[in-house]
PDB file of C-alpha atoms in Angstrom:
ATOM      1  CA  MET A   9       0.000   0.000   0.000  1.00  0.00           C
ATOM      2  CA  GLN A  10       2.979   2.305   0.316  1.00  0.00           C
ATOM      3  CA  THR A  11       3.966   4.270  -2.779  1.00  0.00           C
ATOM      4  CA  ALA A  12       7.659   4.170  -3.574  1.00  0.00           C
ATOM      5  CA  THR A  13       9.770   7.185  -2.737  1.00  0.00           C
ATOM      6  CA  ARG A  14      11.481   8.903  -5.642  1.00  0.00           C
ATOM      7  CA  VAL A  15      14.438  11.272  -5.339  1.00  0.00           C
ATOM      8  CA  THR A  16      15.931  13.333  -8.134  1.00  0.00           C
ATOM      9  CA  VAL A  17      19.203  15.131  -7.458  1.00  0.00           C
ATOM     10  CA  ARG A  18      20.048  18.270  -9.395  1.00  0.00           C
ATOM     11  CA  THR A  19      21.788  21.582  -8.952  1.00  0.00           C
ATOM     12  CA  ALA A  20      20.472  25.125  -9.239  1.00  0.00           C
ATOM     13  CA  THR A  21      22.008  28.562  -8.990  1.00  0.00           C
ATOM     14  CA  ALA A  22      20.822  30.812  -6.201  1.00  0.00           C
ATOM     15  CA  ALA A  23      20.249  34.536  -6.539  1.00  0.00           C
ATOM     16  CA  SER A  24      23.528  35.016  -4.680  1.00  0.00           C
ATOM     17  CA  GLY A  25      25.367  33.025  -7.346  1.00  0.00           C
ATOM     18  CA  ASN A  26      25.924  30.060  -5.040  1.00  0.00           C
ATOM     19  CA  THR A  27      25.397  26.576  -6.409  1.00  0.00           C
ATOM     20  CA  VAL A  28      22.679  24.714  -4.560  1.00  0.00           C
ATOM     21  CA  ALA A  29      21.991  20.975  -4.475  1.00  0.00           C
ATOM     22  CA  VAL A  30      18.295  20.198  -4.830  1.00  0.00           C
ATOM     23  CA  LEU A  31      16.838  16.884  -3.659  1.00  0.00           C
ATOM     24  CA  ALA A  32      13.409  16.639  -5.290  1.00  0.00           C
ATOM     25  CA  PHE A  33      11.179  14.025  -3.659  1.00  0.00           C
ATOM     26  CA  GLY A  34       8.167  12.236  -5.082  1.00  0.00           C
ATOM     27  CA  GLY A  35       5.712   9.582  -3.906  1.00  0.00           C
ATOM     28  CA  ASP A  36       5.495   8.837  -0.182  1.00  0.00           C
ATOM     29  CA  ILE A  37       7.840  10.048   2.549  1.00  0.00           C
ATOM     30  CA  SER A  38       7.397   7.521   5.354  1.00  0.00           C
ATOM     31  CA  SER A  39       9.431   5.013   7.362  1.00  0.00           C
ATOM     32  CA  ALA A  40      10.006   3.006   4.176  1.00  0.00           C
ATOM     33  CA  SER A  41      11.721   6.037   2.589  1.00  0.00           C
ATOM     34  CA  LYS A  42      14.676   6.172   4.945  1.00  0.00           C
ATOM     35  CA  ASP A  43      17.275   4.418   2.777  1.00  0.00           C
ATOM     36  CA  THR A  44      16.212   6.211  -0.407  1.00  0.00           C
ATOM     37  CA  VAL A  45      16.130   9.685   1.130  1.00  0.00           C
ATOM     38  CA  LEU A  46      19.245   9.407   3.285  1.00  0.00           C
ATOM     39  CA  GLY A  47      21.060   7.574   0.487  1.00  0.00           C
ATOM     40  CA  ALA A  48      20.465  10.505  -1.863  1.00  0.00           C
ATOM     41  CA  TYR A  49      21.543  12.959   0.819  1.00  0.00           C
ATOM     42  CA  HIS A  50      24.705  10.974   1.610  1.00  0.00           C
ATOM     43  CA  GLY A  51      25.405  10.850  -2.134  1.00  0.00           C
ATOM     44  CA  LEU A  52      26.072  14.571  -2.013  1.00  0.00           C
ATOM     45  CA  ASN A  53      29.175  13.627   0.024  1.00  0.00           C
ATOM     46  CA  GLY A  54      28.960  16.857   1.974  1.00  0.00           C
ATOM     47  CA  ALA A  55      30.145  18.719  -1.131  1.00  0.00           C
ATOM     48  CA  ALA A  56      27.166  21.087  -1.223  1.00  0.00           C
ATOM     49  CA  SER A  57      27.120  23.869   1.338  1.00  0.00           C
ATOM     50  CA  HIS A  58      23.487  24.650   0.487  1.00  0.00           C
ATOM     51  CA  VAL A  59      20.866  21.928   0.096  1.00  0.00           C
ATOM     52  CA  LEU A  60      17.202  22.432  -0.788  1.00  0.00           C
ATOM     53  CA  LEU A  61      14.585  19.746  -0.178  1.00  0.00           C
ATOM     54  CA  ASP A  62      11.781  19.910  -2.747  1.00  0.00           C
ATOM     55  CA  PHE A  63       8.488  18.365  -1.581  1.00  0.00           C
ATOM     56  CA  THR A  64       6.441  19.562  -4.566  1.00  0.00           C
ATOM     57  CA  GLY A  65       5.960  16.037  -5.924  1.00  0.00           C
ATOM     58  CA  VAL A  66       5.239  14.343  -2.595  1.00  0.00           C
ATOM     59  CA  ASP A  67       1.826  12.704  -2.232  1.00  0.00           C
ATOM     60  CA  TYR A  68       1.974  11.684   1.415  1.00  0.00           C
ATOM     61  CA  ILE A  69       4.143  12.489   4.455  1.00  0.00           C
ATOM     62  CA  ASN A  70       3.795  11.069   7.945  1.00  0.00           C
ATOM     63  CA  SER A  71       5.667  11.573  11.214  1.00  0.00           C
ATOM     64  CA  SER A  72       8.205   8.871  10.314  1.00  0.00           C
ATOM     65  CA  GLY A  73       8.936  10.795   7.120  1.00  0.00           C
ATOM     66  CA  ILE A  74       9.333  14.007   9.093  1.00  0.00           C
ATOM     67  CA  ALA A  75      11.803  12.141  11.327  1.00  0.00           C
ATOM     68  CA  ILE A  76      13.942  11.429   8.251  1.00  0.00           C
ATOM     69  CA  VAL A  77      14.074  15.178   7.551  1.00  0.00           C
ATOM     70  CA  ILE A  78      15.174  15.711  11.165  1.00  0.00           C
ATOM     71  CA  GLN A  79      17.889  13.072  10.647  1.00  0.00           C
ATOM     72  CA  MET A  80      19.206  15.108   7.696  1.00  0.00           C
ATOM     73  CA  LEU A  81      19.199  18.251   9.838  1.00  0.00           C
ATOM     74  CA  LEU A  82      21.132  16.351  12.509  1.00  0.00           C
ATOM     75  CA  GLU A  83      23.750  15.272   9.976  1.00  0.00           C
ATOM     76  CA  ALA A  84      23.974  18.742   8.436  1.00  0.00           C
ATOM     77  CA  GLY A  85      24.501  20.168  11.907  1.00  0.00           C
ATOM     78  CA  LYS A  86      27.319  17.731  12.591  1.00  0.00           C
ATOM     79  CA  ALA A  87      28.994  18.744   9.324  1.00  0.00           C
ATOM     80  CA  GLY A  88      28.686  22.327  10.536  1.00  0.00           C
ATOM     81  CA  THR A  89      29.008  23.945   7.130  1.00  0.00           C
ATOM     82  CA  GLN A  90      25.760  23.014   5.436  1.00  0.00           C
ATOM     83  CA  THR A  91      22.440  24.853   5.356  1.00  0.00           C
ATOM     84  CA  ILE A  92      19.194  23.111   4.465  1.00  0.00           C
ATOM     85  CA  GLY A  93      16.083  24.797   3.099  1.00  0.00           C
ATOM     86  CA  ILE A  94      12.703  23.322   2.306  1.00  0.00           C
ATOM     87  CA  PHE A  95      10.112  24.233  -0.317  1.00  0.00           C
ATOM     88  CA  GLY A  96       7.052  22.800  -2.015  1.00  0.00           C
ATOM     89  CA  LEU A  97       5.173  21.755   1.103  1.00  0.00           C
ATOM     90  CA  THR A  98       1.404  22.140   1.116  1.00  0.00           C
ATOM     91  CA  PRO A  99       0.092  24.777   3.543  1.00  0.00           C
ATOM     92  CA  HIS A 100      -0.968  21.932   5.868  1.00  0.00           C
ATOM     93  CA  PHE A 101       2.513  20.429   6.013  1.00  0.00           C
ATOM     94  CA  GLN A 102       4.125  23.868   6.348  1.00  0.00           C
ATOM     95  CA  LYS A 103       2.000  24.116   9.495  1.00  0.00           C
ATOM     96  CA  VAL A 104       2.964  20.622  10.669  1.00  0.00           C
ATOM     97  CA  PHE A 105       6.698  21.196  10.070  1.00  0.00           C
ATOM     98  CA  THR A 106       6.403  24.445  12.041  1.00  0.00           C
ATOM     99  CA  MET A 107       4.509  22.708  14.864  1.00  0.00           C
ATOM    100  CA  VAL A 108       7.361  20.246  15.398  1.00  0.00           C
ATOM    101  CA  GLY A 109       9.956  23.011  15.159  1.00  0.00           C
ATOM    102  CA  ILE A 110      11.734  22.139  11.923  1.00  0.00           C
ATOM    103  CA  ASN A 111      11.572  25.791  10.841  1.00  0.00           C
ATOM    104  CA  LYS A 112      14.088  26.549  13.608  1.00  0.00           C
ATOM    105  CA  TYR A 113      16.750  24.606  11.691  1.00  0.00           C
ATOM    106  CA  ALA A 114      15.571  24.797   8.062  1.00  0.00           C
ATOM    107  CA  ALA A 115      13.868  27.746   6.392  1.00  0.00           C
ATOM    108  CA  LEU A 116      10.498  26.864   4.858  1.00  0.00           C
ATOM    109  CA  HIS A 117       9.803  28.496   1.491  1.00  0.00           C
ATOM    110  CA  LYS A 118       6.704  28.482  -0.660  1.00  0.00           C
ATOM    111  CA  ASP A 119       8.466  27.509  -3.879  1.00  0.00           C
ATOM    112  CA  GLU A 120      11.863  27.089  -5.527  1.00  0.00           C
ATOM    113  CA  ALA A 121      12.132  30.719  -6.623  1.00  0.00           C
ATOM    114  CA  ALA A 122      11.638  31.909  -3.046  1.00  0.00           C
ATOM    115  CA  ALA A 123      14.106  29.331  -1.757  1.00  0.00           C
ATOM    116  CA  LEU A 124      16.789  30.285  -4.282  1.00  0.00           C
ATOM    117  CA  ALA A 125      16.281  33.971  -3.522  1.00  0.00           C
ATOM    118  CA  ALA A 126      17.003  33.303   0.142  1.00  0.00           C
ATOM    119  CA  VAL A 127      20.284  31.384  -0.291  1.00  0.00           C
TER     120      VAL A 127
ATOM    121  CA  MET B 237     -25.421  12.877   5.502  1.00  0.00           C
ATOM    122  CA  LYS B 238     -27.752  11.746   8.251  1.00  0.00           C
ATOM    123  CA  SER B 239     -26.629  12.511  11.801  1.00  0.00           C
ATOM    124  CA  GLY B 240     -25.835   9.318  13.689  1.00  0.00           C
ATOM    125  CA  SER B 241     -24.343   7.576  10.681  1.00  0.00           C
ATOM    126  CA  SER B 242     -21.506   5.188  11.364  1.00  0.00           C
ATOM    127  CA  VAL B 243     -18.882   3.526   9.181  1.00  0.00           C
ATOM    128  CA  GLU B 244     -16.431   0.829  10.232  1.00  0.00           C
ATOM    129  CA  VAL B 245     -13.219  -0.092   8.437  1.00  0.00           C
ATOM    130  CA  ARG B 246     -10.829  -2.897   9.343  1.00  0.00           C
ATOM    131  CA  LEU B 247      -7.227  -2.456   8.306  1.00  0.00           C
ATOM    132  CA  PRO B 248      -4.518  -5.106   7.989  1.00  0.00           C
ATOM    133  CA  SER B 249      -1.627  -4.422  10.372  1.00  0.00           C
ATOM    134  CA  GLU B 250       0.598  -3.322   7.530  1.00  0.00           C
ATOM    135  CA  LEU B 251       1.996   0.157   7.097  1.00  0.00           C
ATOM    136  CA  GLY B 252       0.401   1.987   4.210  1.00  0.00           C
ATOM    137  CA  PHE B 253      -3.145   0.839   4.959  1.00  0.00           C
ATOM    138  CA  GLU B 254      -3.576   3.924   7.154  1.00  0.00           C
ATOM    139  CA  LYS B 255      -4.314   5.700   3.863  1.00  0.00           C
ATOM    140  CA  VAL B 256      -7.602   3.786   3.602  1.00  0.00           C
ATOM    141  CA  ALA B 257      -8.696   5.219   6.945  1.00  0.00           C
ATOM    142  CA  MET B 258      -7.476   8.676   5.905  1.00  0.00           C
ATOM    143  CA  SER B 259      -9.558   8.576   2.734  1.00  0.00           C
ATOM    144  CA  THR B 260     -12.637   7.329   4.570  1.00  0.00           C
ATOM    145  CA  ALA B 261     -12.354  10.016   7.234  1.00  0.00           C
ATOM    146  CA  ALA B 262     -11.814  12.701   4.571  1.00  0.00           C
ATOM    147  CA  SER B 263     -14.891  11.529   2.635  1.00  0.00           C
ATOM    148  CA  MET B 264     -17.102  11.662   5.727  1.00  0.00           C
ATOM    149  CA  ALA B 265     -15.739  15.065   6.788  1.00  0.00           C
ATOM    150  CA  THR B 266     -16.368  16.421   3.298  1.00  0.00           C
ATOM    151  CA  LEU B 267     -19.965  15.186   3.384  1.00  0.00           C
ATOM    152  CA  MET B 268     -20.419  16.898   6.763  1.00  0.00           C
ATOM    153  CA  GLY B 269     -19.169  20.220   5.383  1.00  0.00           C
ATOM    154  CA  PHE B 270     -15.764  20.560   7.049  1.00  0.00           C
ATOM    155  CA  THR B 271     -13.342  22.937   5.357  1.00  0.00           C
ATOM    156  CA  GLU B 272     -10.349  21.683   3.406  1.00  0.00           C
ATOM    157  CA  ASP B 273      -7.786  22.700   6.018  1.00  0.00           C
ATOM    158  CA  ARG B 274      -9.679  20.915   8.798  1.00  0.00           C
ATOM    159  CA  ILE B 275      -9.914  17.822   6.619  1.00  0.00           C
ATOM    160  CA  GLU B 276      -6.130  17.909   6.109  1.00  0.00           C
ATOM    161  CA  ASP B 277      -5.690  18.113   9.891  1.00  0.00           C
ATOM    162  CA  LEU B 278      -8.013  15.160  10.332  1.00  0.00           C
ATOM    163  CA  LYS B 279      -6.252  13.085   7.663  1.00  0.00           C
ATOM    164  CA  THR B 280      -2.881  13.491   9.383  1.00  0.00           C
ATOM    165  CA  ALA B 281      -4.331  12.733  12.832  1.00  0.00           C
ATOM    166  CA  VAL B 282      -6.126   9.607  11.593  1.00  0.00           C
ATOM    167  CA  ALA B 283      -3.028   8.421   9.737  1.00  0.00           C
ATOM    168  CA  GLU B 284      -0.856   8.823  12.829  1.00  0.00           C
ATOM    169  CA  ALA B 285      -3.409   7.046  15.027  1.00  0.00           C
ATOM    170  CA  CYS B 286      -3.544   4.118  12.598  1.00  0.00           C
ATOM    171  CA  ILE B 287       0.258   3.962  12.275  1.00  0.00           C
ATOM    172  CA  ASN B 288       0.551   3.794  16.078  1.00  0.00           C
ATOM    173  CA  ALA B 289      -2.058   1.028  16.170  1.00  0.00           C
ATOM    174  CA  ILE B 290      -0.347  -0.948  13.398  1.00  0.00           C
ATOM    175  CA  GLU B 291       3.223  -0.519  14.675  1.00  0.00           C
ATOM    176  CA  HIS B 292       2.909  -0.322  18.446  1.00  0.00           C
ATOM    177  CA  GLY B 293      -0.520  -1.753  19.261  1.00  0.00           C
ATOM    178  CA  ASN B 294      -0.528  -4.704  16.892  1.00  0.00           C
ATOM    179  CA  GLN B 295       3.254  -4.756  16.406  1.00  0.00           C
ATOM    180  CA  LEU B 296       2.874  -5.336  12.655  1.00  0.00           C
ATOM    181  CA  ASN B 297       1.266  -8.739  13.336  1.00  0.00           C
ATOM    182  CA  SER B 298      -0.410  -9.727  10.072  1.00  0.00           C
ATOM    183  CA  GLY B 299      -2.900 -11.860  12.006  1.00  0.00           C
ATOM    184  CA  LEU B 300      -4.389  -8.800  13.708  1.00  0.00           C
ATOM    185  CA  THR B 301      -6.472  -5.974  12.301  1.00  0.00           C
ATOM    186  CA  VAL B 302      -6.946  -2.352  13.305  1.00  0.00           C
ATOM    187  CA  GLY B 303     -10.548  -1.245  13.702  1.00  0.00           C
ATOM    188  CA  VAL B 304     -11.541   2.257  12.660  1.00  0.00           C
ATOM    189  CA  VAL B 305     -15.046   3.374  13.597  1.00  0.00           C
ATOM    190  CA  LEU B 306     -16.253   6.723  12.285  1.00  0.00           C
ATOM    191  CA  SER B 307     -19.462   8.160  13.762  1.00  0.00           C
ATOM    192  CA  THR B 308     -21.268  11.372  12.952  1.00  0.00           C
ATOM    193  CA  SER B 309     -23.550  13.589  14.971  1.00  0.00           C
ATOM    194  CA  ASP B 310     -24.983  17.011  14.144  1.00  0.00           C
ATOM    195  CA  ASP B 311     -21.816  18.916  14.922  1.00  0.00           C
ATOM    196  CA  ARG B 312     -18.991  16.410  15.237  1.00  0.00           C
ATOM    197  CA  LEU B 313     -17.155  13.547  13.644  1.00  0.00           C
ATOM    198  CA  GLU B 314     -15.740  10.978  16.060  1.00  0.00           C
ATOM    199  CA  ILE B 315     -13.145   8.399  15.059  1.00  0.00           C
ATOM    200  CA  LYS B 316     -12.060   5.474  17.228  1.00  0.00           C
ATOM    201  CA  VAL B 317      -8.923   3.576  16.235  1.00  0.00           C
ATOM    202  CA  ILE B 318      -8.848   0.224  18.030  1.00  0.00           C
ATOM    203  CA  ASP B 319      -5.970  -2.240  18.339  1.00  0.00           C
ATOM    204  CA  ASP B 320      -4.947  -5.329  20.306  1.00  0.00           C
ATOM    205  CA  GLY B 321      -2.174  -3.663  22.283  1.00  0.00           C
ATOM    206  CA  ALA B 322      -2.009  -2.792  25.945  1.00  0.00           C
ATOM    207  CA  GLY B 323      -2.769   0.863  25.327  1.00  0.00           C
ATOM    208  CA  VAL B 324      -0.776   4.025  25.814  1.00  0.00           C
ATOM    209  CA  LYS B 325       0.872   4.634  29.181  1.00  0.00           C
ATOM    210  CA  THR B 326       2.105   8.194  28.767  1.00  0.00           C
ATOM    211  CA  ALA B 327       0.487  11.427  27.729  1.00  0.00           C
ATOM    212  CA  PRO B 328       1.696  13.053  24.497  1.00  0.00           C
ATOM    213  CA  HIS B 329       4.457  15.594  24.881  1.00  0.00           C
ATOM    214  CA  ALA B 330       5.633  18.280  22.493  1.00  0.00           C
ATOM    215  CA  PRO B 331       8.714  17.213  20.534  1.00  0.00           C
ATOM    216  CA  ASP B 332      11.946  18.892  21.581  1.00  0.00           C
ATOM    217  CA  ILE B 333      13.438  19.782  18.223  1.00  0.00           C
ATOM    218  CA  ASP B 334      16.722  20.899  19.789  1.00  0.00           C
ATOM    219  CA  ARG B 335      17.272  17.502  21.405  1.00  0.00           C
ATOM    220  CA  LYS B 336      16.256  15.693  18.230  1.00  0.00           C
ATOM    221  CA  VAL B 337      18.553  17.723  15.970  1.00  0.00           C
ATOM    222  CA  HIS B 338      21.444  17.241  18.387  1.00  0.00           C
ATOM    223  CA  GLY B 339      20.956  13.474  18.552  1.00  0.00           C
ATOM    224  CA  GLU B 340      19.873  13.471  22.194  1.00  0.00           C
ATOM    225  CA  GLU B 341      16.359  12.187  21.439  1.00  0.00           C
ATOM    226  CA  ASP B 342      14.935   9.798  18.850  1.00  0.00           C
ATOM    227  CA  PRO B 343      13.939  11.787  15.748  1.00  0.00           C
ATOM    228  CA  ARG B 344      10.703   9.778  15.716  1.00  0.00           C
ATOM    229  CA  GLY B 345       7.983   9.819  18.360  1.00  0.00           C
ATOM    230  CA  MET B 346       5.875  12.775  17.185  1.00  0.00           C
ATOM    231  CA  GLY B 347       2.684  10.940  16.258  1.00  0.00           C
ATOM    232  CA  MET B 348       0.737  11.382  19.481  1.00  0.00           C
ATOM    233  CA  PHE B 349       1.715  15.040  19.681  1.00  0.00           C
ATOM    234  CA  LEU B 350       0.459  15.651  16.145  1.00  0.00           C
ATOM    235  CA  ILE B 351      -2.795  13.832  16.839  1.00  0.00           C
ATOM    236  CA  GLN B 352      -3.516  15.926  19.919  1.00  0.00           C
ATOM    237  CA  ALA B 353      -2.528  19.168  18.196  1.00  0.00           C
ATOM    238  CA  LEU B 354      -4.608  18.638  15.061  1.00  0.00           C
ATOM    239  CA  VAL B 355      -8.016  17.554  16.387  1.00  0.00           C
ATOM    240  CA  ASP B 356     -10.412  19.076  18.929  1.00  0.00           C
ATOM    241  CA  GLU B 357     -10.364  16.073  21.259  1.00  0.00           C
ATOM    242  CA  ALA B 358      -7.945  13.168  21.561  1.00  0.00           C
ATOM    243  CA  GLU B 359      -8.132  10.576  24.314  1.00  0.00           C
ATOM    244  CA  TRP B 360      -6.293   7.295  24.740  1.00  0.00           C
ATOM    245  CA  TYR B 361      -7.997   4.396  26.496  1.00  0.00           C
ATOM    246  CA  LYS B 362      -6.215   1.355  27.900  1.00  0.00           C
ATOM    247  CA  GLY B 363      -8.135  -1.875  27.838  1.00  0.00           C
ATOM    248  CA  PRO B 364      -7.886  -5.639  27.506  1.00  0.00           C
ATOM    249  CA  PRO B 365      -6.616  -6.994  24.150  1.00  0.00           C
ATOM    250  CA  GLY B 366      -8.775  -5.750  21.329  1.00  0.00           C
ATOM    251  CA  LYS B 367     -10.197  -2.965  23.448  1.00  0.00           C
ATOM    252  CA  SER B 368      -7.469  -0.312  23.605  1.00  0.00           C
ATOM    253  CA  PHE B 369      -8.261   2.653  21.449  1.00  0.00           C
ATOM    254  CA  VAL B 370      -7.704   6.306  20.728  1.00  0.00           C
ATOM    255  CA  ARG B 371     -10.756   8.488  20.267  1.00  0.00           C
ATOM    256  CA  LEU B 372     -10.533  11.565  18.058  1.00  0.00           C
ATOM    257  CA  VAL B 373     -13.165  14.258  17.559  1.00  0.00           C
ATOM    258  CA  ILE B 374     -13.395  17.234  15.228  1.00  0.00           C
ATOM    259  CA  ARG B 375     -16.256  19.672  15.671  1.00  0.00           C
ATOM    260  CA  LEU B 376     -18.017  21.759  13.074  1.00  0.00           C
ATOM    261  CA  ASP B 377     -18.429  24.626  15.554  1.00  0.00           C
ATOM    262  CA  LYS B 378     -14.645  25.091  15.460  1.00  0.00           C
ATOM    263  CA  GLU B 379     -14.798  25.931  11.777  1.00  0.00           C
ATOM    264  CA  ASN B 380     -15.314  29.646  12.266  1.00  0.00           C
ATOM    265  CA  GLU B 381     -13.018  30.191  15.249  1.00  0.00           C
TER     266      GLU B 381
END
């Protein structure tokens, strides 16, 4: 019953001129997504100082999926040199991410243009 | 939809089937006239309640099912999610994002908090096997607050 998680990795150029790694997710983000999501993040090898998480194509997120985002924030914090931003969440999940406090560690943006303008 | 209507769904104890309960709850809330943002709140709360029942209550035992009973009255939709576990011992607490991001607390464990935060009433009842449940309520009179 769970829809597979998809991750596309690409780069974009921020308004500041910085290169940004974008992890674009699709399908479900749940406990079954852990290896796919963290595998894509680890594939960046810490080379990107700015990472954006794109939830535009996500159909379903639950608290286990949110925990995977927190795991990425934990790892980015350990690296010490990486910022993570988030865009493409529905208004409901922007509210949920804010309720659990993710916005304290990752800026939430409406869309990619807003996210790239902020880097 | 007639007040006093009731729908029951039985879910296999397999992650992913919570979506069936989400869809059923959303359909009933739509028929009752709840707004889209309240329905989104309800969908997340119902999903988290079912995930807890599947994972913790029934411990992913394929021989057990999760019962979801949805009941309407004039101004409220009540959902009971029933499992075969021993019930919940502790009250939900707000996640401490600082501790989670610093690796001092499990990143998971936010389900009960989300349930309580997203619906008007959430109560957990301990009972004998097959009788433990969480009861969720959303009220139409909250729509304009």
